[in-house]
Coordinates of N, CA, C and O and ligand atoms in Angstrom, one line a residue:
M160 N 15.9 -46.8 2.0 CA 17.0 -46.1 1.4 C 16.7 -44.7 1.2 O 15.7 -44.3 0.6
Q161 N 17.5 -43.8 1.8 CA 17.3 -42.4 1.6 C 18.4 -41.8 0.7 O 19.6 -41.9 1.1
V162 N 18.0 -41.3 -0.4 CA 19.0 -40.9 -1.4 C 19.7 -39.6 -1.1 O 20.9 -39.5 -1.4
F163 N 19.0 -38.7 -0.5 CA 19.6 -37.3 -0.4 C 20.1 -36.9 0.9 O 20.2 -35.7 1.3
T164 N 20.5 -37.9 1.8 CA 21.0 -37.5 3.1 C 22.4 -37.1 3.2 O 22.8 -36.6 4.2
S165 N 23.2 -37.4 2.2 CA 24.6 -37.0 2.2 C 25.0 -36.4 0.9 O 24.2 -36.5 -0.1
G166 N 26.2 -35.8 0.9 CA 26.6 -35.2 -0.4 C 26.8 -33.7 -0.3 O 26.3 -33.1 0.6
V167 N 27.6 -33.2 -1.2 CA 28.0 -31.8 -1.2 C 27.0 -31.0 -2.1 O 26.8 -31.4 -3.2
E168 N 26.3 -30.0 -1.5 CA 25.4 -29.3 -2.2 C 26.0 -28.5 -3.3 O 27.1 -27.9 -3.1
Q169 N 25.4 -28.5 -4.5 CA 25.9 -27.7 -5.6 C 25.0 -26.4 -5.8 O 23.8 -26.5 -5.7
D170 N 25.7 -25.3 -5.9 CA 24.8 -24.1 -6.1 C 24.5 -23.9 -7.6 O 25.1 -24.6 -8.5
L171 N 23.6 -23.0 -7.9 CA 23.1 -22.8 -9.2 C 24.3 -22.6 -10.2 O 24.2 -23.1 -11.4
S172 N 25.3 -21.8 -9.8 CA 26.3 -21.4 -10.7 C 27.1 -22.7 -11.2 O 27.5 -22.8 -12.3
M173 N 27.3 -23.6 -10.2 CA 28.0 -24.8 -10.6 C 27.2 -25.7 -11.5 O 27.7 -26.3 -12.5
I174 N 25.9 -25.7 -11.3 CA 25.0 -26.5 -12.2 C 25.0 -25.9 -13.6 O 25.0 -26.6 -14.6
L175 N 24.9 -24.6 -13.6 CA 24.9 -23.9 -14.9 C 26.2 -24.1 -15.7 O 26.2 -24.3 -16.9
A176 N 27.3 -24.0 -14.9 CA 28.6 -24.1 -15.5 C 28.7 -25.6 -16.1 O 29.3 -25.8 -17.2
N177 N 28.2 -26.5 -15.4 CA 28.2 -27.9 -15.8 C 27.4 -28.1 -17.1 O 27.8 -28.8 -18.0
K178 N 26.3 -27.3 -17.2 CA 25.5 -27.4 -18.4 C 26.2 -26.9 -19.6 O 26.2 -27.5 -20.7
D179 N 27.0 -25.8 -19.4 CA 27.8 -25.3 -20.5 C 28.9 -26.3 -20.9 O 29.2 -26.5 -22.0
W180 N 29.5 -26.8 -19.8 CA 30.5 -27.8 -20.1 C 30.0 -29.0 -20.9 O 30.6 -29.4 -21.9
R181 N 28.8 -29.5 -20.6 CA 28.2 -30.6 -21.3 C 27.9 -30.2 -22.7 O 28.1 -31.0 -23.6
A182 N 27.3 -29.1 -22.9 CA 27.0 -28.6 -24.3 C 28.2 -28.6 -25.2 O 28.2 -29.1 -26.3
Q183 N 29.3 -28.1 -24.6 CA 30.6 -28.1 -25.4 C 31.1 -29.5 -25.6 O 31.6 -29.9 -26.7
F184 N 31.0 -30.3 -24.6 CA 31.5 -31.7 -24.7 C 30.8 -32.5 -25.8 O 31.4 -33.2 -26.6
Q185 N 29.4 -32.2 -25.8 CA 28.6 -32.9 -26.9 C 29.0 -32.4 -28.3 O 29.1 -33.2 -29.2
L186 N 29.3 -31.1 -28.4 CA 29.7 -30.6 -29.7 C 31.0 -31.2 -30.1 O 31.2 -31.6 -31.3
D187 N 31.9 -31.3 -29.2 CA 33.2 -31.9 -29.5 C 33.1 -33.4 -29.9 O 33.7 -33.8 -30.8
L188 N 32.2 -34.1 -29.2 CA 32.0 -35.5 -29.6 C 31.4 -35.6 -31.0 O 31.8 -36.5 -31.8
M189 N 30.5 -34.7 -31.3 CA 29.8 -34.7 -32.6 C 30.9 -34.4 -33.7 O 30.8 -34.9 -34.8
E190 N 31.8 -33.5 -33.4 CA 32.9 -33.2 -34.4 C 33.8 -34.4 -34.5 O 34.2 -34.8 -35.6
Q191 N 34.1 -35.1 -33.4 CA 35.0 -36.2 -33.5 C 34.4 -37.4 -34.1 O 35.1 -38.2 -34.8
F192 N 33.0 -37.6 -34.0 CA 32.3 -38.7 -34.6 C 31.1 -38.2 -35.4 O 30.0 -38.4 -35.0
P193 N 31.5 -37.6 -36.6 CA 30.4 -36.9 -37.3 C 29.3 -37.9 -37.9 O 28.2 -37.5 -38.2
Q194 N 29.7 -39.2 -38.0 CA 28.8 -40.1 -38.6 C 27.9 -40.9 -37.5 O 27.0 -41.6 -37.9
A195 N 28.3 -40.7 -36.3 CA 27.7 -41.5 -35.2 C 26.5 -40.8 -34.6 O 26.3 -39.6 -34.8
T196 N 25.9 -41.6 -33.7 CA 24.8 -41.1 -32.9 C 25.4 -41.0 -31.5 O 26.2 -41.9 -31.0
I197 N 25.0 -39.9 -30.8 CA 25.6 -39.7 -29.4 C 24.5 -39.7 -28.4 O 23.5 -39.0 -28.6
L198 N 24.6 -40.4 -27.3 CA 23.7 -40.4 -26.2 C 24.3 -39.7 -25.1 O 25.5 -40.1 -24.7
A199 N 23.7 -38.8 -24.5 CA 24.2 -38.1 -23.3 C 23.2 -38.5 -22.2 O 22.0 -38.2 -22.3
I200 N 23.8 -39.1 -21.2 CA 23.0 -39.7 -20.1 C 23.2 -38.9 -18.8 O 24.4 -38.8 -18.4
K201 N 22.2 -38.5 -18.1 CA 22.3 -37.9 -16.8 C 21.1 -38.2 -16.0 O 20.1 -38.7 -16.5
L202 N 21.2 -37.9 -14.7 CA 20.0 -38.1 -13.8 C 19.2 -36.8 -13.8 O 19.7 -35.7 -14.0
N203 N 17.9 -37.1 -13.6 CA 17.0 -36.0 -13.6 C 16.4 -35.9 -12.2 O 15.4 -36.4 -11.9
I204 N 17.2 -35.3 -11.3 CA 16.8 -35.3 -9.9 C 16.8 -33.9 -9.4 O 17.6 -33.1 -9.8
P205 N 15.8 -33.6 -8.5 CA 15.7 -32.2 -8.1 C 16.7 -31.9 -6.9 O 17.4 -32.8 -6.4
G206 N 16.7 -30.7 -6.5 CA 17.5 -30.3 -5.3 C 19.0 -30.1 -5.7 O 19.4 -30.1 -6.8
N207 N 19.8 -29.7 -4.6 CA 21.1 -29.3 -4.8 C 22.2 -30.4 -4.6 O 23.3 -30.2 -4.8
I208 N 21.7 -31.5 -4.1 CA 22.6 -32.7 -3.9 C 22.6 -33.5 -5.1 O 21.5 -34.0 -5.5
K209 N 23.7 -33.5 -5.9 CA 23.7 -34.1 -7.2 C 24.5 -35.4 -7.2 O 24.5 -36.1 -8.2
N210 N 25.3 -35.6 -6.1 CA 26.2 -36.8 -6.1 C 26.4 -37.3 -4.7 O 26.7 -36.5 -3.8
N211 N 26.4 -38.6 -4.6 CA 26.8 -39.3 -3.4 C 26.7 -40.8 -3.7 O 26.5 -41.1 -4.9
Q212 N 27.0 -41.6 -2.7 CA 27.1 -43.0 -3.0 C 25.8 -43.6 -3.6 O 25.8 -44.4 -4.6
S213 N 24.6 -43.2 -3.1 CA 23.4 -43.7 -3.6 C 23.1 -43.3 -5.0 O 22.6 -44.1 -5.9
I214 N 23.4 -42.0 -5.3 CA 23.2 -41.5 -6.6 C 24.1 -42.2 -7.6 O 23.7 -42.5 -8.7
E215 N 25.4 -42.4 -7.2 CA 26.3 -43.1 -8.1 C 25.8 -44.6 -8.4 O 25.9 -45.1 -9.5
R216 N 25.2 -45.2 -7.4 CA 24.7 -46.5 -7.5 C 23.5 -46.6 -8.5 O 23.4 -47.4 -9.4
I217 N 22.6 -45.6 -8.3 CA 21.4 -45.5 -9.3 C 21.9 -45.3 -10.7 O 21.5 -46.0 -11.6
F218 N 22.9 -44.4 -10.8 CA 23.4 -44.1 -12.2 C 24.0 -45.3 -12.8 O 23.8 -45.6 -14.0
S219 N 24.9 -45.9 -12.1 CA 25.7 -47.0 -12.7 C 24.8 -48.2 -13.0 O 24.9 -48.8 -14.1
E220 N 23.8 -48.4 -12.2 CA 22.8 -49.5 -12.5 C 22.1 -49.2 -13.8 O 22.0 -50.0 -14.7
G221 N 21.6 -47.9 -14.0 CA 20.9 -47.5 -15.2 C 21.9 -47.5 -16.4 O 21.5 -48.0 -17.5
W222 N 23.1 -47.1 -16.2 CA 24.1 -47.1 -17.3 C 24.2 -48.4 -17.9 O 24.2 -48.6 -19.1
F223 N 24.4 -49.5 -17.1 CA 24.5 -50.8 -17.6 C 23.3 -51.3 -18.3 O 23.3 -52.0 -19.3
R224 N 22.1 -51.0 -17.7 CA 20.8 -51.4 -18.3 C 20.7 -50.8 -19.7 O 20.2 -51.4 -20.6
L225 N 21.1 -49.5 -19.8 CA 21.0 -48.8 -21.1 C 21.9 -49.4 -22.1 O 21.6 -49.7 -23.3
L226 N 23.2 -49.7 -21.7 CA 24.2 -50.2 -22.6 C 23.7 -51.6 -23.2 O 23.9 -51.9 -24.3
E227 N 23.0 -52.4 -22.3 CA 22.5 -53.7 -22.8 C 21.5 -53.6 -23.9 O 21.3 -54.6 -24.6
K228 N 20.9 -52.4 -24.1 CA 20.0 -52.3 -25.2 C 20.6 -52.2 -26.6 O 20.0 -52.2 -27.6
F229 N 21.9 -52.0 -26.6 CA 22.6 -51.8 -27.8 C 23.6 -53.0 -28.1 O 24.2 -53.5 -27.1
N230 N 23.8 -53.3 -29.4 CA 24.7 -54.3 -29.7 C 26.1 -53.8 -29.5 O 26.5 -52.7 -29.9
E231 N 26.9 -54.6 -28.7 CA 28.2 -54.1 -28.3 C 29.1 -53.7 -29.5 O 29.9 -52.7 -29.3
V232 N 29.0 -54.3 -30.6 CA 29.9 -54.0 -31.7 C 29.5 -52.6 -32.3 O 30.3 -52.1 -33.1
T233 N 28.4 -52.1 -32.0 CA 28.0 -50.8 -32.6 C 28.5 -49.6 -31.7 O 28.4 -48.5 -32.1
I234 N 29.0 -50.0 -30.5 CA 29.4 -48.9 -29.6 C 30.9 -48.5 -29.8 O 31.8 -49.3 -29.8
L235 N 31.0 -47.3 -30.2 CA 32.4 -46.8 -30.5 C 33.1 -46.2 -29.3 O 34.3 -46.2 -29.2
E236 N 32.3 -45.7 -28.4 CA 33.0 -45.0 -27.2 C 32.0 -45.0 -26.0 O 30.8 -44.8 -26.3
E237 N 32.5 -45.3 -24.8 CA 31.6 -45.2 -23.6 C 32.4 -44.3 -22.6 O 33.5 -44.6 -22.3
L238 N 31.8 -43.3 -22.2 CA 32.5 -42.4 -21.2 C 31.6 -42.2 -20.0 O 30.5 -41.7 -20.1
F239 N 32.0 -42.7 -18.9 CA 31.3 -42.6 -17.6 C 32.0 -41.6 -16.7 O 33.2 -41.9 -16.4
L240 N 31.4 -40.5 -16.4 CA 32.1 -39.4 -15.7 C 31.5 -39.2 -14.3 O 30.3 -39.1 -14.1
H241 N 32.4 -39.1 -13.3 CA 31.9 -38.9 -11.9 C 32.1 -37.4 -11.6 O 33.1 -37.0 -11.0
R242 N 31.1 -36.6 -12.0 CA 31.2 -35.2 -11.7 C 30.6 -34.8 -10.4 O 29.7 -35.5 -10.0
K243 N 31.1 -33.7 -9.9 CA 30.5 -33.2 -8.6 C 29.0 -32.9 -8.8 O 28.2 -33.0 -7.9
T244 N 28.7 -32.4 -10.0 CA 27.3 -32.1 -10.3 C 26.5 -33.3 -10.7 O 25.4 -33.2 -11.2
G245 N 27.1 -34.5 -10.4 CA 26.3 -35.7 -10.7 C 27.0 -36.6 -11.7 O 27.7 -36.1 -12.6
P246 N 26.8 -37.9 -11.6 CA 27.4 -38.8 -12.5 C 26.7 -38.5 -13.9 O 25.6 -38.2 -13.9
E247 N 27.5 -38.6 -14.9 CA 26.9 -38.6 -16.3 C 27.7 -39.3 -17.3 O 28.9 -39.7 -17.0
G248 N 27.2 -39.6 -18.4 CA 27.9 -40.4 -19.3 C 27.5 -40.2 -20.8 O 26.5 -39.6 -21.0
F249 N 28.4 -40.6 -21.6 CA 28.1 -40.5 -23.1 C 28.4 -41.8 -23.8 O 29.4 -42.5 -23.4
I250 N 27.5 -42.1 -24.7 CA 27.7 -43.3 -25.5 C 27.8 -42.9 -26.9 O 26.8 -42.2 -27.4
V251 N 28.8 -43.2 -27.6 CA 28.9 -42.9 -29.1 C 28.6 -44.3 -29.8 O 29.3 -45.3 -29.5
I252 N 27.7 -44.2 -30.7 CA 27.2 -45.5 -31.2 C 27.0 -45.4 -32.7 O 26.6 -44.4 -33.2
R253 N 27.3 -46.5 -33.4 CA 27.0 -46.6 -34.8 C 25.6 -47.2 -34.9 O 25.3 -48.4 -35.1
E254 N 24.6 -46.3 -34.8 CA 23.2 -46.7 -34.8 C 22.4 -45.5 -35.3 O 22.7 -44.4 -35.1
D255 N 21.3 -45.8 -35.9 CA 20.4 -44.8 -36.5 C 19.9 -44.0 -35.3 O 19.5 -44.5 -34.2
L256 N 19.8 -42.7 -35.6 CA 19.4 -41.7 -34.6 C 18.0 -42.1 -34.0 O 17.8 -42.1 -32.8
R257 N 17.1 -42.4 -34.9 CA 15.7 -42.7 -34.4 C 15.7 -44.0 -33.6 O 15.0 -44.0 -32.5
N258 N 16.4 -45.0 -34.0 CA 16.4 -46.3 -33.3 C 17.0 -46.1 -31.9 O 16.6 -46.6 -30.9
A259 N 18.1 -45.2 -31.8 CA 18.7 -45.0 -30.6 C 17.8 -44.2 -29.6 O 17.7 -44.5 -28.4
K260 N 17.0 -43.3 -30.2 CA 16.1 -42.5 -29.4 C 14.9 -43.4 -28.9 O 14.6 -43.4 -27.7
I261 N 14.4 -44.3 -29.8 CA 13.4 -45.2 -29.4 C 13.8 -46.1 -28.2 O 13.1 -46.3 -27.2
A262 N 15.1 -46.7 -28.4 CA 15.6 -47.5 -27.3 C 15.8 -46.7 -26.0 O 15.5 -47.3 -24.9
S263 N 16.2 -45.5 -26.1 CA 16.4 -44.7 -24.9 C 15.1 -44.3 -24.2 O 15.0 -44.4 -23.0
V264 N 14.1 -44.0 -25.0 CA 12.8 -43.7 -24.4 C 12.2 -44.9 -23.7 O 11.7 -44.9 -22.6
D265 N 12.4 -46.1 -24.4 CA 12.0 -47.3 -23.8 C 12.7 -47.6 -22.4 O 12.0 -48.0 -21.4
F266 N 14.0 -47.3 -22.4 CA 14.7 -47.4 -21.1 C 14.1 -46.5 -20.1 O 13.9 -46.9 -18.9
E267 N 13.9 -45.2 -20.5 CA 13.4 -44.2 -19.5 C 12.0 -44.6 -19.0 O 11.6 -44.3 -17.9
Q268 N 11.2 -45.3 -19.9 CA 9.8 -45.6 -19.5 C 9.6 -46.9 -18.8 O 8.9 -47.1 -17.9
A269 N 10.4 -47.9 -19.4 CA 10.1 -49.3 -18.9 C 10.9 -49.8 -17.8 O 10.5 -50.6 -16.9
W270 N 12.2 -49.3 -17.7 CA 13.0 -49.8 -16.6 C 12.5 -49.0 -15.3 O 12.2 -47.8 -15.4
P271 N 12.5 -49.7 -14.2 CA 11.8 -49.1 -13.0 C 12.4 -47.8 -12.6 O 11.7 -47.0 -12.0
L272 N 13.7 -47.6 -12.7 CA 14.3 -46.3 -12.3 C 14.5 -45.4 -13.5 O 15.1 -44.3 -13.4
G273 N 14.0 -45.8 -14.6 CA 14.3 -45.0 -15.9 C 13.8 -43.6 -15.9 O 14.3 -42.7 -16.5
R274 N 12.7 -43.4 -15.1 CA 12.2 -42.0 -15.1 C 13.1 -41.0 -14.4 O 12.9 -39.8 -14.4
L275 N 14.1 -41.6 -13.7 CA 15.1 -40.7 -13.0 C 16.2 -40.3 -14.0 O 17.1 -39.5 -13.6
F276 N 16.1 -40.8 -15.2 CA 17.2 -40.5 -16.1 C 16.7 -39.7 -17.3 O 15.6 -39.7 -17.7
D277 N 17.7 -38.9 -17.8 CA 17.5 -38.1 -19.0 C 18.5 -38.6 -20.0 O 19.7 -38.5 -19.8
V278 N 18.0 -39.2 -21.1 CA 18.9 -39.6 -22.2 C 18.7 -38.7 -23.4 O 17.6 -38.8 -24.0
D279 N 19.6 -37.9 -23.7 CA 19.5 -37.1 -24.9 C 20.2 -37.7 -26.1 O 21.3 -38.3 -25.9
V280 N 19.6 -37.7 -27.2 CA 20.1 -38.4 -28.3 C 20.3 -37.4 -29.5 O 19.4 -36.6 -29.8
M281 N 21.5 -37.4 -30.0 CA 21.9 -36.4 -31.0 C 22.9 -36.9 -32.0 O 23.6 -37.9 -31.8
S282 N 23.0 -36.2 -33.2 CA 24.0 -36.5 -34.1 C 24.3 -35.3 -34.9 O 23.5 -34.4 -35.1
K283 N 25.5 -35.2 -35.5 CA 25.9 -34.1 -36.3 C 25.0 -34.0 -37.5 O 24.8 -33.0 -38.1
Q284 N 24.6 -35.2 -38.0 CA 23.9 -35.3 -39.2 C 22.4 -34.8 -39.1 O 21.8 -34.5 -40.1
N285 N 21.9 -34.9 -37.9 CA 20.6 -34.4 -37.6 C 20.4 -33.0 -38.1 O 21.3 -32.1 -37.8
L286 N 19.4 -32.7 -38.9 CA 19.3 -31.4 -39.6 C 19.6 -30.2 -38.6 O 20.4 -29.3 -38.9
S287 N 18.9 -30.2 -37.5 CA 19.1 -29.1 -36.6 C 20.4 -29.2 -35.8 O 20.7 -28.2 -35.1
G288 N 21.1 -30.3 -36.0 CA 22.3 -30.4 -35.2 C 22.0 -30.6 -33.8 O 22.9 -30.7 -32.9
G289 N 20.7 -30.7 -33.5 CA 20.3 -30.8 -32.1 C 19.9 -32.2 -31.7 O 20.3 -33.2 -32.3
Q290 N 19.0 -32.2 -30.7 CA 18.6 -33.4 -30.2 C 17.2 -33.8 -30.7 O 16.4 -32.9 -31.0
L291 N 16.9 -35.1 -30.7 CA 15.7 -35.6 -31.1 C 14.7 -35.6 -30.0 O 15.0 -36.1 -28.9
S292 N 13.5 -35.1 -30.2 CA 12.5 -35.1 -29.1 C 11.6 -36.3 -29.2 O 11.4 -36.9 -30.3
R293 N 11.0 -36.6 -28.1 CA 10.0 -37.7 -28.1 C 8.9 -37.4 -29.0 O 8.4 -38.3 -29.8
T294 N 8.4 -36.2 -29.0 CA 7.2 -35.8 -29.7 C 7.4 -35.9 -31.2 O 6.6 -36.3 -32.0
S295 N 8.7 -35.6 -31.7 CA 9.0 -35.6 -33.1 C 8.9 -37.0 -33.6 O 8.8 -37.3 -34.8
L296 N 9.0 -38.0 -32.7 CA 8.9 -39.4 -33.2 C 7.5 -40.0 -32.8 O 7.3 -41.2 -32.9
G297 N 6.6 -39.2 -32.3 CA 5.3 -39.7 -32.0 C 5.3 -40.5 -30.7 O 4.4 -41.3 -30.5
L298 N 6.3 -40.3 -29.9 CA 6.4 -41.1 -28.6 C 5.8 -40.3 -27.5 O 5.7 -39.1 -27.6
P299 N 5.3 -41.0 -26.5 CA 4.6 -40.2 -25.4 C 5.5 -39.3 -24.7 O 6.8 -39.6 -24.6
V300 N 5.0 -38.2 -24.1 CA 5.8 -37.3 -23.4 C 6.2 -37.9 -22.0 O 5.6 -38.9 -21.6
R301 N 7.3 -37.4 -21.5 CA 7.8 -37.9 -20.2 C 6.8 -37.7 -19.1 O 6.2 -36.6 -19.0
Q302 N 6.6 -38.7 -18.3 CA 5.7 -38.6 -17.2 C 6.4 -38.2 -15.9 O 7.5 -38.7 -15.6
C303 N 5.6 -37.5 -15.1 CA 6.1 -37.1 -13.7 C 6.2 -38.4 -12.9 O 5.3 -39.2 -12.9
F304 N 7.3 -38.6 -12.1 CA 7.5 -39.8 -11.4 C 6.7 -39.8 -10.0 O 6.7 -40.7 -9.3
V305 N 6.1 -38.6 -9.7 CA 5.3 -38.5 -8.5 C 3.9 -38.9 -8.8 O 3.3 -39.7 -8.2
C306 N 3.3 -38.3 -9.9 CA 1.9 -38.5 -10.1 C 1.5 -39.0 -11.5 O 0.3 -39.3 -11.7
G307 N 2.5 -39.2 -12.4 CA 2.2 -39.7 -13.7 C 1.7 -38.7 -14.7 O 1.5 -39.1 -15.9
A308 N 1.4 -37.5 -14.3 CA 1.0 -36.5 -15.3 C 2.2 -36.1 -16.2 O 3.3 -36.5 -15.9
P309 N 2.0 -35.4 -17.3 CA 3.2 -34.9 -18.1 C 4.1 -34.2 -17.2 O 3.8 -33.2 -16.5
A310 N 5.4 -34.6 -17.2 CA 6.4 -34.0 -16.3 C 6.6 -32.5 -16.4 O 6.8 -31.8 -15.5
K311 N 6.5 -32.0 -17.7 CA 6.7 -30.6 -17.9 C 5.6 -29.8 -17.2 O 5.9 -28.7 -16.7
E312 N 4.4 -30.3 -17.1 CA 3.3 -29.6 -16.5 C 3.6 -29.5 -15.0 O 3.5 -28.4 -14.4
C313 N 4.0 -30.6 -14.4 CA 4.3 -30.6 -12.9 C 5.4 -29.7 -12.6 O 5.4 -29.0 -11.6
A314 N 6.4 -29.6 -13.5 CA 7.6 -28.7 -13.3 C 7.1 -27.3 -13.4 O 7.5 -26.4 -12.6
R315 N 6.3 -27.0 -14.4 CA 5.9 -25.6 -14.6 C 5.0 -25.1 -13.5 O 5.2 -24.0 -13.0
L316 N 4.1 -26.0 -13.1 CA 3.1 -25.5 -12.0 C 3.7 -25.8 -10.6 O 3.1 -25.4 -9.7
Q317 N 4.9 -26.4 -10.6 CA 5.5 -26.7 -9.3 C 4.5 -27.5 -8.4 O 4.2 -27.1 -7.2
T318 N 3.9 -28.5 -9.0 CA 2.8 -29.2 -8.3 C 3.3 -29.9 -7.0 O 2.5 -30.0 -6.1
H319 N 4.5 -30.4 -7.0 CA 5.0 -31.2 -5.9 C 6.1 -30.4 -5.1 O 6.9 -29.7 -5.6
T320 N 6.0 -30.7 -3.7 CA 7.1 -30.1 -2.9 C 8.3 -30.9 -3.0 O 8.3 -32.0 -3.5
K321 N 9.4 -30.3 -2.6 CA 10.7 -31.0 -2.6 C 10.7 -32.3 -1.8 O 11.2 -33.3 -2.2
A322 N 10.0 -32.2 -0.7 CA 9.9 -33.4 0.2 C 9.1 -34.5 -0.5 O 9.5 -35.7 -0.4
E323 N 8.0 -34.1 -1.2 CA 7.2 -35.1 -1.9 C 8.1 -35.8 -3.0 O 8.0 -37.0 -3.2
I324 N 8.9 -35.0 -3.7 CA 9.7 -35.5 -4.8 C 10.8 -36.5 -4.2 O 11.0 -37.6 -4.7
S325 N 11.4 -36.0 -3.2 CA 12.5 -36.8 -2.5 C 11.9 -38.2 -2.1 O 12.5 -39.2 -2.2
K326 N 10.7 -38.1 -1.5 CA 10.0 -39.3 -1.0 C 9.7 -40.2 -2.1 O 9.9 -41.4 -2.0
A327 N 9.2 -39.7 -3.2 CA 8.9 -40.5 -4.4 C 10.2 -41.2 -4.9 O 10.1 -42.4 -5.2
I328 N 11.3 -40.5 -4.9 CA 12.5 -41.1 -5.4 C 13.0 -42.2 -4.4 O 13.3 -43.3 -4.8
D329 N 13.0 -41.9 -3.1 CA 13.4 -42.9 -2.1 C 12.5 -44.2 -2.2 O 13.1 -45.3 -2.2
D330 N 11.2 -44.0 -2.4 CA 10.3 -45.2 -2.5 C 10.7 -46.0 -3.8 O 10.7 -47.2 -3.7
M331 N 10.9 -45.3 -4.9 CA 11.2 -46.0 -6.1 C 12.5 -46.8 -6.0 O 12.6 -47.9 -6.4
V332 N 13.5 -46.1 -5.4 CA 14.9 -46.7 -5.3 C 14.8 -47.9 -4.3 O 15.4 -48.9 -4.5
T333 N 14.1 -47.7 -3.2 CA 14.0 -48.7 -2.2 C 13.3 -50.0 -2.8 O 13.7 -51.1 -2.6
A334 N 12.2 -49.7 -3.6 CA 11.5 -50.8 -4.2 C 12.5 -51.6 -5.1 O 12.4 -52.8 -5.2
Y335 N 13.3 -50.8 -5.8 CA 14.2 -51.5 -6.8 C 15.3 -52.2 -6.2 O 15.5 -53.4 -6.5
F336 N 16.0 -51.6 -5.2 CA 17.1 -52.3 -4.6 C 16.7 -53.2 -3.5 O 17.6 -54.0 -2.9
G337 N 15.5 -53.1 -3.0 CA 15.0 -53.9 -2.0 C 15.6 -53.7 -0.6 O 16.0 -54.6 0.1
E338 N 15.8 -52.4 -0.3 CA 16.4 -52.1 1.0 C 15.5 -51.1 1.7 O 14.9 -50.2 1.1
Ligands
ZN284 ZN1 3.4 -34.8 -10.9

């Protein structure tokens, strides 16, 4: 399975505009649900192709795995969006911020394709109004899916080529879907 062989390339301005859109969308959700915890889910994939059939498949598979981690009755809202800049989703949940973060990190680490996902967890009640980090909860930092080193280091040092990263993703996805 080759993930990045089709799809419309997104340029940096589109990706940045989407980032602004997301930040505003999250603020609006926090206003609408001031007591709840909000999970913002997106893929963490390099390059300019952010959406195609394979990418949608990976995302929706992860989306359902993540939802399974929470009790259905605590979920207030589920929004799955098919954006050109990539599929993304939001879950509004009546769940403690820390518990939601712990469940999300477990999904990112333990589920085979979890490292391809970014789940940000936030609530209006959180003091900073911002997102909870792994390190603030004493959880391990995110690992690079190519070499297992801290992902931030590999990103900063640009340790891996685009081809290496795409290959690692293809291998991971092929192993998972068995194709
Ligand atoms: Zn690495």
